[in-house]
Amino acid sequence: MHQKLFTAPALLLLAGCLRLTSFGQGNPTPAKPAAEITAAADKFLAALEPGQREKVVFDFKDEAQRGRWSNLPTTMVKRGGLRMGDLSKLQRDAVLVVLAAALSPQGYEKVLQIVDGDEMLKKGGGQTMFGRDQYYVSFLGQPSTTKPWTIQFGGHHLGLNITLVGDQGTLAPSHTGAQPALYELEGKAVRPLGRETDKAFALLASLDEAQRKQAILGFQMHDLVLGPGRDGQVIQPEGIKGSALSEKQREMLLDLAGEWTGIMHEAVAKAKMEQLRQHISETWFAWSGPTEKGSAAYFRIQGPTVIIEYAPQRLGGDPTKHIHTIYRDPTNEYGAKWQTP
Amino acid sequence: MRLAMPSLWLALLFAMLGFPSGASAHRLDEYLQATLVSIEVGEVRLQINLTPGVAVAEQVLAVIDSDHNGVISVKDAAGYAETVKHDLIVRLDRRKVSLTLIASSFPEVSELRSGSGFIQLEFSVSTASMTAGSHRLSLKNRHLPAVSVYLFNAAQPRSGEIEITRQKRNENQSLGEIEFAVRR
């Protein structure tokens, strides 16, 4: 059994502890995510050596660093910031506390499962380009409860761009992926992107014949259209429009989108879901590929404030085991709404 | 131009690169050609991102690096853009139109070889004389079909004067058609 530096249960416990801190003070008001995240980030920075600190914090307007994320391994596309494998255990734990504060418990678990999957890839093939040491953390701007700043965390199949301003925030743009998308760890089957996969097939299965004709695209989709490197682009939506779905199907579509928006902590996720709900009639769902549950198929959700793509990858043999996804918000990429010229 | 990929060679490449069985980080034996078509008042732009997988990178490089010196020179880049342009057939309202290269970028050869780099070409079509009403733009991409996979998409127009009304593709997206309306 391989040694795990951070287990999903430990991570959830960590996240739970952070919530408990707020609740344990007897404060009946909701938790204050901005204060928690900033405190965690400051603690991480305090745990660094002077040379390390200079490498991890970038100017908030550093566009070059902002763009340093990818689906590819870090040996192929260089990231900025600090490499997890170069940090002490104390420092790595501090990074995870930052993520636990910024993300929801399920979002945090997803991140850990993606990283664990990459560790499996490393152990399966002896490739040093893979594994949990090869993930990077960086900040754009100083941690703040009032001014915008960004947490970047990513590596192979993971590119999180978490922009925060006070208790508001956005995850756009971010990439999640998985390879293997199904693996066994400590006797349990793990599917980092399992919920989104199952919910998409459930939504498709709920469509009647006429709706399917609209939703299913008659051509192959070999990759994400708006993946990493496609910042600022918006494509013409296709598929079936939300207004042509039943109330129940619209709820299913929102629930599916929630697998991405819900990666962020509760306050941000809730606000984003409200926004998606407002635009649900103008939100499209498109499908390409086989329709049998468990097969390798592409899908896309696109509305005025969201673009989500899910694309199985042919490489590696079984495309159901290698998945790329992208989450974007054409109105607020990297927190554009909160950036001053 | 046809490029072949013998399966034995591919298997050897997998072994040489040390990819774990059934696991790879990136595109391998495909040349992804992703075209985004931006239709605006007076102009259509085609932005094409070309990403060779590591197993076909040498073959693509052989087409680009015409003097075979291991470097993509300005002349090589211009020549390759011209080759791609020749392999694209664009029709506006059934009439073939000419493309003008307006931008290009090429990664380092090492990035192309590792499968992490992509070439970006941007072409322009003048539509200054286009009248109000319905129109149709089609693209047939004939560039390196033996190793290529394609994406073809219309960008959401920035101008309210342009409305995309329909998109059609063949199964592998080497052929795409956009129906749109100009409202003035």
CSV table of C-alpha atoms in Angstrom, one decimal, chain A residues 58 60-71 77-80 138 140 150 152 159 161 173 227-231 328 334:
chain,number,residue,atom,x,y,z
A,58,PHE,CA,3.2,37.2,-7.3
A,60,PHE,CA,-2.1,40.3,-8.5
A,61,LYS,CA,-1.7,41.7,-12.0
A,62,ASP,CA,1.0,39.3,-13.1
A,63,GLU,CA,-0.6,38.0,-16.3
A,64,ALA,CA,2.2,35.6,-17.1
A,65,GLN,CA,1.8,33.8,-13.8
A,66,ARG,CA,-2.0,33.9,-14.0
A,67,GLY,CA,-1.7,31.9,-17.3
A,68,ARG,CA,0.6,29.2,-15.9
A,69,TRP,CA,-1.8,26.4,-15.6
A,70,SER,CA,-2.5,23.4,-17.8
A,71,ASN,CA,-3.8,19.9,-17.9
A,77,VAL,CA,4.3,23.1,-18.8
A,78,LYS,CA,6.2,24.9,-16.2
A,79,ARG,CA,4.2,26.4,-13.3
A,80,GLY,CA,5.3,29.2,-11.0
A,138,SER,CA,1.1,30.2,-5.7
A,140,LEU,CA,-1.4,36.4,-6.9
A,150,THR,CA,-5.9,34.5,-6.2
A,152,GLN,CA,-3.4,28.9,-7.7
A,159,GLY,CA,-5.5,23.8,-12.4
A,161,ASN,CA,-7.6,29.5,-10.0
A,173,PRO,CA,-11.2,29.3,-15.0
A,227,GLY,CA,-9.5,24.2,-22.4
A,228,PRO,CA,-6.4,25.7,-20.9
A,229,GLY,CA,-4.9,28.3,-23.2
A,230,ARG,CA,-8.3,29.4,-24.5
A,231,ASP,CA,-8.8,32.3,-22.2
A,328,ARG,CA,-15.2,28.9,-17.0
A,334,TYR,CA,-9.9,35.3,-12.8
